[in-house]
Amino acid sequence: MPQSVSMALANEVDIERLCATMKVMAFDLDGTLARSKKPMHKPMADALSQLTRLLPVAIISGGTIDLVRSQVTDMLSDEADRSHMHLMPTSGARYYRWNPEDDDWQEAYEHNLSEEDRRLVIESLERHARELGIWQARTWGPRIEDRGSQITFSALGQQAPVEAKEEWDPTNEKKNRLAEAVQKDVPHLAVRSGGSTSVDISNRGVDKAYAVRKLADMLGVTVGQIAFVGDRMDPDGNDYPAALAGTIAIRVTGPEDTLQLCNRIIDWYNRNSR
């Protein structure tokens, strides 16, 4: 694994060089393609649909397949080529491809936590969150979600407003303290900061670095030919492992930033396919 990380801001990307190098585009979801737990806006859905006709497109999200469906695939236009899409929810612990015979997404693999590990994680999360004073009295939905292949703690609840999430822990200090405490209880598992209010726990070695390596193997490309677009590429962010793995890492500030990047790429393909 590379020891240094090279990444570019979306508005500084050399599109000519990017499009000449990349063979696959991979995207984070929340904060990248859409706001947290919200469906993509139509311009983003249209751009992503166009991209699927130009090259393979992967969605690598810490969320569940149900969220990937409701936020991304259900919003795609008729122009989208779903056979070119690769869905990797729970940070790549599961993988789905389009099955045209069933007209639906089909699971190709999963790496679930054991029942005992899930029990240990859930107990540890609640105990340490209470001890650290971050077991919030008011939440929007469940604080802890058992996703099978991943346990996710969301401090304000799964359905908290985006504004509340963004204000809760801007420095990541609260999440990092919780992650460090839980990691001591389950040293054999991977505990990492997730989205703006979340901590994710999964089997060790299954993260977005695993996802992009698996994707590269399946598509017959190198990791360095995958462009990965995400908003959480700081060392504490859950997109950082994909950058560390050696992808062409592109950091965005939000869906609007991603949309501009996608439109520039689509324009390049349109100009160079004539």
PDB file of C-alpha atoms in Angstrom:
ATOM      1  CA  MET A   1       0.000   0.000   0.000  1.00  0.00           C
ATOM      2  CA  PRO A   2       1.361   3.437  -0.871  1.00  0.00           C
ATOM      3  CA  GLN A   3       2.628   5.341   2.195  1.00  0.00           C
ATOM      4  CA  SER A   4       1.822   8.755   0.771  1.00  0.00           C
ATOM      5  CA  VAL A   5      -1.460   9.928  -0.656  1.00  0.00           C
ATOM      6  CA  SER A   6      -1.886  12.014  -3.768  1.00  0.00           C
ATOM      7  CA  MET A   7      -5.233  13.669  -4.274  1.00  0.00           C
ATOM      8  CA  ALA A   8      -6.609  16.602  -6.217  1.00  0.00           C
ATOM      9  CA  LEU A   9      -9.437  18.994  -5.527  1.00  0.00           C
ATOM     10  CA  ALA A  10     -12.246  18.566  -8.041  1.00  0.00           C
ATOM     11  CA  ASN A  11     -11.973  22.082  -9.453  1.00  0.00           C
ATOM     12  CA  GLU A  12      -8.230  21.640 -10.017  1.00  0.00           C
ATOM     13  CA  VAL A  13      -8.372  18.302 -11.857  1.00  0.00           C
ATOM     14  CA  ASP A  14      -6.658  18.154 -15.242  1.00  0.00           C
ATOM     15  CA  ILE A  15      -9.552  16.605 -17.181  1.00  0.00           C
ATOM     16  CA  GLU A  16      -7.426  15.749 -20.222  1.00  0.00           C
ATOM     17  CA  ARG A  17      -4.958  13.806 -18.115  1.00  0.00           C
ATOM     18  CA  LEU A  18      -7.676  12.217 -15.962  1.00  0.00           C
ATOM     19  CA  CYS A  19      -9.726  10.915 -18.876  1.00  0.00           C
ATOM     20  CA  ALA A  20      -6.628   9.619 -20.652  1.00  0.00           C
ATOM     21  CA  THR A  21      -5.684   7.567 -17.572  1.00  0.00           C
ATOM     22  CA  MET A  22      -8.825   6.354 -15.819  1.00  0.00           C
ATOM     23  CA  LYS A  23     -10.727   3.229 -16.838  1.00  0.00           C
ATOM     24  CA  VAL A  24     -13.318   3.272 -14.016  1.00  0.00           C
ATOM     25  CA  MET A  25     -15.034   5.953 -11.920  1.00  0.00           C
ATOM     26  CA  ALA A  26     -15.961   5.187  -8.319  1.00  0.00           C
ATOM     27  CA  PHE A  27     -17.986   7.454  -6.067  1.00  0.00           C
ATOM     28  CA  ASP A  28     -18.698   7.795  -2.386  1.00  0.00           C
ATOM     29  CA  LEU A  29     -22.392   8.525  -1.759  1.00  0.00           C
ATOM     30  CA  ASP A  30     -23.294  10.815   1.162  1.00  0.00           C
ATOM     31  CA  GLY A  31     -21.725  14.240   0.755  1.00  0.00           C
ATOM     32  CA  THR A  32     -20.489  13.289  -2.727  1.00  0.00           C
ATOM     33  CA  LEU A  33     -23.416  12.292  -4.944  1.00  0.00           C
ATOM     34  CA  ALA A  34     -26.165  13.366  -2.557  1.00  0.00           C
ATOM     35  CA  ARG A  35     -26.631  14.914   0.844  1.00  0.00           C
ATOM     36  CA  SER A  36     -26.843  12.530   3.776  1.00  0.00           C
ATOM     37  CA  LYS A  37     -29.647   9.974   3.338  1.00  0.00           C
ATOM     38  CA  LYS A  38     -31.242  12.099   0.584  1.00  0.00           C
ATOM     39  CA  PRO A  39     -31.834  11.076  -3.054  1.00  0.00           C
ATOM     40  CA  MET A  40     -29.612  12.552  -5.752  1.00  0.00           C
ATOM     41  CA  HIS A  41     -30.963  15.697  -7.373  1.00  0.00           C
ATOM     42  CA  LYS A  42     -32.043  15.303 -10.988  1.00  0.00           C
ATOM     43  CA  PRO A  43     -28.993  17.049 -12.576  1.00  0.00           C
ATOM     44  CA  MET A  44     -26.677  14.695 -10.653  1.00  0.00           C
ATOM     45  CA  ALA A  45     -28.808  11.669 -11.561  1.00  0.00           C
ATOM     46  CA  ASP A  46     -28.755  12.665 -15.238  1.00  0.00           C
ATOM     47  CA  ALA A  47     -24.973  13.160 -15.223  1.00  0.00           C
ATOM     48  CA  LEU A  48     -24.349   9.830 -13.487  1.00  0.00           C
ATOM     49  CA  SER A  49     -26.679   8.130 -15.959  1.00  0.00           C
ATOM     50  CA  GLN A  50     -24.642   9.552 -18.842  1.00  0.00           C
ATOM     51  CA  LEU A  51     -21.385   8.409 -17.247  1.00  0.00           C
ATOM     52  CA  THR A  52     -22.606   4.799 -17.133  1.00  0.00           C
ATOM     53  CA  ARG A  53     -22.708   4.855 -20.942  1.00  0.00           C
ATOM     54  CA  LEU A  54     -19.088   6.006 -21.136  1.00  0.00           C
ATOM     55  CA  LEU A  55     -17.247   3.804 -18.631  1.00  0.00           C
ATOM     56  CA  PRO A  56     -17.820   1.494 -15.636  1.00  0.00           C
ATOM     57  CA  VAL A  57     -19.189   3.324 -12.580  1.00  0.00           C
ATOM     58  CA  ALA A  58     -19.009   2.090  -8.982  1.00  0.00           C
ATOM     59  CA  ILE A  59     -20.814   3.342  -5.890  1.00  0.00           C
ATOM     60  CA  ILE A  60     -18.777   2.599  -2.750  1.00  0.00           C
ATOM     61  CA  SER A  61     -20.756   3.685   0.299  1.00  0.00           C
ATOM     62  CA  GLY A  62     -20.788   3.018   4.023  1.00  0.00           C
ATOM     63  CA  GLY A  63     -24.585   2.809   3.767  1.00  0.00           C
ATOM     64  CA  THR A  64     -26.818  -0.162   3.088  1.00  0.00           C
ATOM     65  CA  ILE A  65     -27.935  -1.418  -0.311  1.00  0.00           C
ATOM     66  CA  ASP A  66     -31.401  -0.002   0.437  1.00  0.00           C
ATOM     67  CA  LEU A  67     -29.881   3.473   0.774  1.00  0.00           C
ATOM     68  CA  VAL A  68     -27.837   3.039  -2.412  1.00  0.00           C
ATOM     69  CA  ARG A  69     -31.056   2.096  -4.190  1.00  0.00           C
ATOM     70  CA  SER A  70     -33.165   4.959  -2.839  1.00  0.00           C
ATOM     71  CA  GLN A  71     -30.453   7.614  -3.172  1.00  0.00           C
ATOM     72  CA  VAL A  72     -28.839   6.539  -6.442  1.00  0.00           C
ATOM     73  CA  THR A  73     -30.181   3.750  -8.622  1.00  0.00           C
ATOM     74  CA  ASP A  74     -33.877   4.618  -8.213  1.00  0.00           C
ATOM     75  CA  MET A  75     -33.063   8.151  -9.382  1.00  0.00           C
ATOM     76  CA  LEU A  76     -31.239   7.200 -12.593  1.00  0.00           C
ATOM     77  CA  SER A  77     -32.712   8.190 -15.935  1.00  0.00           C
ATOM     78  CA  ASP A  78     -33.760   5.796 -18.696  1.00  0.00           C
ATOM     79  CA  GLU A  79     -30.431   6.590 -20.339  1.00  0.00           C
ATOM     80  CA  ALA A  80     -28.459   4.771 -17.633  1.00  0.00           C
ATOM     81  CA  ASP A  81     -26.684   1.520 -18.490  1.00  0.00           C
ATOM     82  CA  ARG A  82     -27.035  -0.411 -15.246  1.00  0.00           C
ATOM     83  CA  SER A  83     -24.896  -3.253 -16.604  1.00  0.00           C
ATOM     84  CA  HIS A  84     -21.932  -0.869 -16.276  1.00  0.00           C
ATOM     85  CA  MET A  85     -22.627  -0.227 -12.582  1.00  0.00           C
ATOM     86  CA  HIS A  86     -21.031  -1.817  -9.530  1.00  0.00           C
ATOM     87  CA  LEU A  87     -22.720  -1.311  -6.163  1.00  0.00           C
ATOM     88  CA  MET A  88     -20.502  -1.806  -3.112  1.00  0.00           C
ATOM     89  CA  PRO A  89     -22.444  -0.847   0.049  1.00  0.00           C
ATOM     90  CA  THR A  90     -21.185  -1.095   3.630  1.00  0.00           C
ATOM     91  CA  SER A  91     -17.747   0.031   2.409  1.00  0.00           C
ATOM     92  CA  GLY A  92     -17.365  -2.884   0.012  1.00  0.00           C
ATOM     93  CA  ALA A  93     -18.406  -5.627   2.436  1.00  0.00           C
ATOM     94  CA  ARG A  94     -21.171  -6.417  -0.077  1.00  0.00           C
ATOM     95  CA  TYR A  95     -21.194  -6.276  -3.864  1.00  0.00           C
ATOM     96  CA  TYR A  96     -24.130  -6.105  -6.287  1.00  0.00           C
ATOM     97  CA  ARG A  97     -24.393  -6.309 -10.086  1.00  0.00           C
ATOM     98  CA  TRP A  98     -27.369  -5.750 -12.359  1.00  0.00           C
ATOM     99  CA  ASN A  99     -29.219  -8.900 -13.403  1.00  0.00           C
ATOM    100  CA  PRO A 100     -31.207  -8.129 -16.582  1.00  0.00           C
ATOM    101  CA  GLU A 101     -33.146 -11.412 -16.371  1.00  0.00           C
ATOM    102  CA  ASP A 102     -34.621 -10.409 -12.997  1.00  0.00           C
ATOM    103  CA  ASP A 103     -34.546  -6.678 -13.783  1.00  0.00           C
ATOM    104  CA  ASP A 104     -32.953  -6.140 -10.368  1.00  0.00           C
ATOM    105  CA  TRP A 105     -29.683  -5.945  -8.454  1.00  0.00           C
ATOM    106  CA  GLN A 106     -28.170  -9.270  -7.442  1.00  0.00           C
ATOM    107  CA  GLU A 107     -25.758  -9.787  -4.567  1.00  0.00           C
ATOM    108  CA  ALA A 108     -22.457 -11.352  -5.648  1.00  0.00           C
ATOM    109  CA  TYR A 109     -20.787 -11.585  -2.229  1.00  0.00           C
ATOM    110  CA  GLU A 110     -21.046 -10.480   1.401  1.00  0.00           C
ATOM    111  CA  HIS A 111     -18.685 -10.458   4.387  1.00  0.00           C
ATOM    112  CA  ASN A 112     -20.923 -10.412   7.454  1.00  0.00           C
ATOM    113  CA  LEU A 113     -19.843 -10.012  11.060  1.00  0.00           C
ATOM    114  CA  SER A 114     -20.422 -12.981  13.329  1.00  0.00           C
ATOM    115  CA  GLU A 115     -23.401 -12.884  15.697  1.00  0.00           C
ATOM    116  CA  GLU A 116     -21.066 -12.701  18.704  1.00  0.00           C
ATOM    117  CA  ASP A 117     -19.059  -9.819  17.215  1.00  0.00           C
ATOM    118  CA  ARG A 118     -22.223  -7.886  16.458  1.00  0.00           C
ATOM    119  CA  ARG A 119     -23.371  -8.315  20.056  1.00  0.00           C
ATOM    120  CA  LEU A 120     -19.997  -7.166  21.419  1.00  0.00           C
ATOM    121  CA  VAL A 121     -19.900  -4.118  19.155  1.00  0.00           C
ATOM    122  CA  ILE A 122     -23.420  -2.946  19.962  1.00  0.00           C
ATOM    123  CA  GLU A 123     -22.795  -3.244  23.701  1.00  0.00           C
ATOM    124  CA  SER A 124     -19.449  -1.436  23.441  1.00  0.00           C
ATOM    125  CA  LEU A 125     -20.867   1.423  21.371  1.00  0.00           C
ATOM    126  CA  GLU A 126     -23.671   2.201  23.802  1.00  0.00           C
ATOM    127  CA  ARG A 127     -21.490   1.882  26.900  1.00  0.00           C
ATOM    128  CA  HIS A 128     -18.725   4.151  25.609  1.00  0.00           C
ATOM    129  CA  ALA A 129     -21.109   6.668  24.044  1.00  0.00           C
ATOM    130  CA  ARG A 130     -22.797   7.066  27.425  1.00  0.00           C
ATOM    131  CA  GLU A 131     -19.447   7.335  29.233  1.00  0.00           C
ATOM    132  CA  LEU A 132     -18.228   9.988  26.781  1.00  0.00           C
ATOM    133  CA  GLY A 133     -21.429  11.995  27.027  1.00  0.00           C
ATOM    134  CA  ILE A 134     -22.384  11.561  23.387  1.00  0.00           C
ATOM    135  CA  TRP A 135     -25.422   9.324  23.872  1.00  0.00           C
ATOM    136  CA  GLN A 136     -27.743  12.108  22.766  1.00  0.00           C
ATOM    137  CA  ALA A 137     -31.119  12.485  24.499  1.00  0.00           C
ATOM    138  CA  ARG A 138     -32.782  13.576  21.245  1.00  0.00           C
ATOM    139  CA  THR A 139     -32.264  11.551  18.097  1.00  0.00           C
ATOM    140  CA  TRP A 140     -33.900  11.141  14.706  1.00  0.00           C
ATOM    141  CA  GLY A 141     -34.243   7.383  14.349  1.00  0.00           C
ATOM    142  CA  PRO A 142     -32.037   4.580  15.722  1.00  0.00           C
ATOM    143  CA  ARG A 143     -28.534   5.402  16.993  1.00  0.00           C
ATOM    144  CA  ILE A 144     -27.145   1.942  16.194  1.00  0.00           C
ATOM    145  CA  GLU A 145     -27.848   0.046  12.984  1.00  0.00           C
ATOM    146  CA  ASP A 146     -26.887  -3.589  12.455  1.00  0.00           C
ATOM    147  CA  ARG A 147     -26.163  -3.809   8.723  1.00  0.00           C
ATOM    148  CA  GLY A 148     -24.966  -7.414   8.916  1.00  0.00           C
ATOM    149  CA  SER A 149     -21.577  -6.738   7.389  1.00  0.00           C
ATOM    150  CA  GLN A 150     -21.181  -3.501   9.343  1.00  0.00           C
ATOM    151  CA  ILE A 151     -22.442  -1.945  12.588  1.00  0.00           C
ATOM    152  CA  THR A 152     -22.945   1.814  12.331  1.00  0.00           C
ATOM    153  CA  PHE A 153     -23.351   4.230  15.218  1.00  0.00           C
ATOM    154  CA  SER A 154     -25.040   7.512  14.264  1.00  0.00           C
ATOM    155  CA  ALA A 155     -24.893   9.934  17.188  1.00  0.00           C
ATOM    156  CA  LEU A 156     -28.022  11.865  16.199  1.00  0.00           C
ATOM    157  CA  GLY A 157     -29.897   8.946  14.663  1.00  0.00           C
ATOM    158  CA  GLN A 158     -30.056   7.614  11.133  1.00  0.00           C
ATOM    159  CA  GLN A 159     -32.534  10.227   9.898  1.00  0.00           C
ATOM    160  CA  ALA A 160     -31.079  13.364  11.517  1.00  0.00           C
ATOM    161  CA  PRO A 161     -31.250  16.581   9.465  1.00  0.00           C
ATOM    162  CA  VAL A 162     -28.137  17.277   7.423  1.00  0.00           C
ATOM    163  CA  GLU A 163     -27.594  20.649   9.130  1.00  0.00           C
ATOM    164  CA  ALA A 164     -27.647  19.047  12.600  1.00  0.00           C
ATOM    165  CA  LYS A 165     -25.181  16.359  11.482  1.00  0.00           C
ATOM    166  CA  GLU A 166     -22.752  18.869  10.022  1.00  0.00           C
ATOM    167  CA  GLU A 167     -22.758  20.966  13.200  1.00  0.00           C
ATOM    168  CA  TRP A 168     -22.414  18.121  15.693  1.00  0.00           C
ATOM    169  CA  ASP A 169     -18.702  17.234  15.402  1.00  0.00           C
ATOM    170  CA  PRO A 170     -16.928  19.442  12.828  1.00  0.00           C
ATOM    171  CA  THR A 171     -13.465  18.514  14.161  1.00  0.00           C
ATOM    172  CA  ASN A 172     -14.218  14.729  14.359  1.00  0.00           C
ATOM    173  CA  GLU A 173     -13.041  14.786  17.990  1.00  0.00           C
ATOM    174  CA  LYS A 174     -16.164  13.144  19.437  1.00  0.00           C
ATOM    175  CA  LYS A 175     -16.264  10.371  16.838  1.00  0.00           C
ATOM    176  CA  ASN A 176     -12.552   9.694  17.151  1.00  0.00           C
ATOM    177  CA  ARG A 177     -12.758   9.294  20.939  1.00  0.00           C
ATOM    178  CA  LEU A 178     -15.624   6.840  20.574  1.00  0.00           C
ATOM    179  CA  ALA A 179     -13.848   4.890  17.824  1.00  0.00           C
ATOM    180  CA  GLU A 180     -10.672   4.614  19.928  1.00  0.00           C
ATOM    181  CA  ALA A 181     -12.612   3.360  22.957  1.00  0.00           C
ATOM    182  CA  VAL A 182     -14.580   0.753  21.001  1.00  0.00           C
ATOM    183  CA  GLN A 183     -11.453  -0.412  19.145  1.00  0.00           C
ATOM    184  CA  LYS A 184      -9.904  -1.482  22.460  1.00  0.00           C
ATOM    185  CA  ASP A 185     -12.902  -3.751  23.115  1.00  0.00           C
ATOM    186  CA  VAL A 186     -12.795  -5.409  19.671  1.00  0.00           C
ATOM    187  CA  PRO A 187      -9.142  -5.309  18.523  1.00  0.00           C
ATOM    188  CA  HIS A 188      -9.804  -7.981  15.893  1.00  0.00           C
ATOM    189  CA  LEU A 189     -12.291  -5.734  14.060  1.00  0.00           C
ATOM    190  CA  ALA A 190     -11.895  -2.469  12.139  1.00  0.00           C
ATOM    191  CA  VAL A 191     -13.396   0.583  13.863  1.00  0.00           C
ATOM    192  CA  ARG A 192     -13.309   3.815  11.894  1.00  0.00           C
ATOM    193  CA  SER A 193     -14.885   7.211  11.618  1.00  0.00           C
ATOM    194  CA  GLY A 194     -17.659   7.194   9.041  1.00  0.00           C
ATOM    195  CA  GLY A 195     -19.848  10.103   7.990  1.00  0.00           C
ATOM    196  CA  SER A 196     -20.306  13.383   9.831  1.00  0.00           C
ATOM    197  CA  THR A 197     -21.810  11.771  12.968  1.00  0.00           C
ATOM    198  CA  SER A 198     -21.051   8.077  12.511  1.00  0.00           C
ATOM    199  CA  VAL A 199     -18.618   5.350  13.499  1.00  0.00           C
ATOM    200  CA  ASP A 200     -18.490   2.143  11.421  1.00  0.00           C
ATOM    201  CA  ILE A 201     -17.319  -1.292  12.581  1.00  0.00           C
ATOM    202  CA  SER A 202     -16.657  -4.169  10.189  1.00  0.00           C
ATOM    203  CA  ASN A 203     -14.345  -7.121   9.711  1.00  0.00           C
ATOM    204  CA  ARG A 204     -10.730  -6.010   9.642  1.00  0.00           C
ATOM    205  CA  GLY A 205      -9.405  -5.433   6.152  1.00  0.00           C
ATOM    206  CA  VAL A 206     -12.848  -4.683   4.681  1.00  0.00           C
ATOM    207  CA  ASP A 207     -12.941  -0.972   3.901  1.00  0.00           C
ATOM    208  CA  LYS A 208     -12.899   1.253   0.816  1.00  0.00           C
ATOM    209  CA  ALA A 209      -9.314   0.205   0.078  1.00  0.00           C
ATOM    210  CA  TYR A 210     -10.511  -3.395  -0.045  1.00  0.00           C
ATOM    211  CA  ALA A 211     -13.411  -2.302  -2.242  1.00  0.00           C
ATOM    212  CA  VAL A 212     -11.274  -0.571  -4.881  1.00  0.00           C
ATOM    213  CA  ARG A 213      -8.786  -3.466  -4.990  1.00  0.00           C
ATOM    214  CA  LYS A 214     -11.629  -5.950  -5.408  1.00  0.00           C
ATOM    215  CA  LEU A 215     -13.150  -3.747  -8.114  1.00  0.00           C
ATOM    216  CA  ALA A 216      -9.829  -3.542  -9.961  1.00  0.00           C
ATOM    217  CA  ASP A 217      -9.465  -7.335  -9.904  1.00  0.00           C
ATOM    218  CA  MET A 218     -12.991  -7.908 -11.174  1.00  0.00           C
ATOM    219  CA  LEU A 219     -12.655  -5.396 -14.010  1.00  0.00           C
ATOM    220  CA  GLY A 220      -9.116  -6.300 -15.028  1.00  0.00           C
ATOM    221  CA  VAL A 221      -7.654  -2.849 -14.374  1.00  0.00           C
ATOM    222  CA  THR A 222      -5.097  -1.493 -11.918  1.00  0.00           C
ATOM    223  CA  VAL A 223      -6.142   0.449  -8.827  1.00  0.00           C
ATOM    224  CA  GLY A 224      -4.292   3.403 -10.327  1.00  0.00           C
ATOM    225  CA  GLN A 225      -6.757   3.390 -13.240  1.00  0.00           C
ATOM    226  CA  ILE A 226      -9.732   3.922 -10.904  1.00  0.00           C
ATOM    227  CA  ALA A 227     -10.753   7.515 -10.204  1.00  0.00           C
ATOM    228  CA  PHE A 228     -12.305   7.677  -6.739  1.00  0.00           C
ATOM    229  CA  VAL A 229     -14.421  10.723  -5.888  1.00  0.00           C
ATOM    230  CA  GLY A 230     -15.240  11.469  -2.254  1.00  0.00           C
ATOM    231  CA  ASP A 231     -15.755  14.216   0.293  1.00  0.00           C
ATOM    232  CA  ARG A 232     -14.181  12.540   3.346  1.00  0.00           C
ATOM    233  CA  MET A 233     -10.525  12.182   2.338  1.00  0.00           C
ATOM    234  CA  ASP A 234      -8.943  13.558   5.481  1.00  0.00           C
ATOM    235  CA  PRO A 235      -7.008  10.862   7.391  1.00  0.00           C
ATOM    236  CA  ASP A 236      -9.991  10.391   9.729  1.00  0.00           C
ATOM    237  CA  GLY A 237     -12.482  10.074   6.864  1.00  0.00           C
ATOM    238  CA  ASN A 238     -13.913   6.849   5.468  1.00  0.00           C
ATOM    239  CA  ASP A 239     -12.857   7.786   1.900  1.00  0.00           C
ATOM    240  CA  TYR A 240      -9.198   8.034   2.885  1.00  0.00           C
ATOM    241  CA  PRO A 241      -8.481   4.271   2.539  1.00  0.00           C
ATOM    242  CA  ALA A 242      -9.477   4.428  -1.150  1.00  0.00           C
ATOM    243  CA  ALA A 243      -7.011   7.259  -1.681  1.00  0.00           C
ATOM    244  CA  LEU A 244      -4.329   5.441   0.303  1.00  0.00           C
ATOM    245  CA  ALA A 245      -4.815   2.341  -1.861  1.00  0.00           C
ATOM    246  CA  GLY A 246      -3.520   4.276  -4.880  1.00  0.00           C
ATOM    247  CA  THR A 247      -6.619   5.382  -6.782  1.00  0.00           C
ATOM    248  CA  ILE A 248      -6.761   8.672  -8.670  1.00  0.00           C
ATOM    249  CA  ALA A 249      -8.227  10.390  -5.622  1.00  0.00           C
ATOM    250  CA  ILE A 250     -10.433  13.430  -6.207  1.00  0.00           C
ATOM    251  CA  ARG A 251     -11.744  15.360  -3.230  1.00  0.00           C
ATOM    252  CA  VAL A 252     -15.056  17.197  -3.495  1.00  0.00           C
ATOM    253  CA  THR A 253     -16.821  19.587  -1.141  1.00  0.00           C
ATOM    254  CA  GLY A 254     -20.319  18.333  -1.927  1.00  0.00           C
ATOM    255  CA  PRO A 255     -22.676  17.118  -4.661  1.00  0.00           C
ATOM    256  CA  GLU A 256     -22.495  20.429  -6.528  1.00  0.00           C
ATOM    257  CA  ASP A 257     -18.733  20.011  -6.811  1.00  0.00           C
ATOM    258  CA  THR A 258     -19.181  16.429  -8.024  1.00  0.00           C
ATOM    259  CA  LEU A 259     -21.730  17.500 -10.630  1.00  0.00           C
ATOM    260  CA  GLN A 260     -19.337  20.040 -12.122  1.00  0.00           C
ATOM    261  CA  LEU A 261     -16.593  17.403 -12.282  1.00  0.00           C
ATOM    262  CA  CYS A 262     -18.904  14.881 -13.969  1.00  0.00           C
ATOM    263  CA  ASN A 263     -20.072  17.430 -16.523  1.00  0.00           C
ATOM    264  CA  ARG A 264     -16.473  18.292 -17.409  1.00  0.00           C
ATOM    265  CA  ILE A 265     -15.726  14.576 -17.931  1.00  0.00           C
ATOM    266  CA  ILE A 266     -18.834  14.072 -20.061  1.00  0.00           C
ATOM    267  CA  ASP A 267     -17.864  17.089 -22.161  1.00  0.00           C
ATOM    268  CA  TRP A 268     -14.391  15.581 -22.698  1.00  0.00           C
ATOM    269  CA  TYR A 269     -15.863  12.274 -23.895  1.00  0.00           C
ATOM    270  CA  ASN A 270     -18.279  14.083 -26.209  1.00  0.00           C
ATOM    271  CA  ARG A 271     -15.441  16.104 -27.749  1.00  0.00           C
ATOM    272  CA  ASN A 272     -13.120  13.147 -28.144  1.00  0.00           C
ATOM    273  CA  SER A 273     -15.581  10.567 -29.463  1.00  0.00           C
ATOM    274  CA  ARG A 274     -16.299  12.418 -32.692  1.00  0.00           C
TER     275      ARG A 274
END
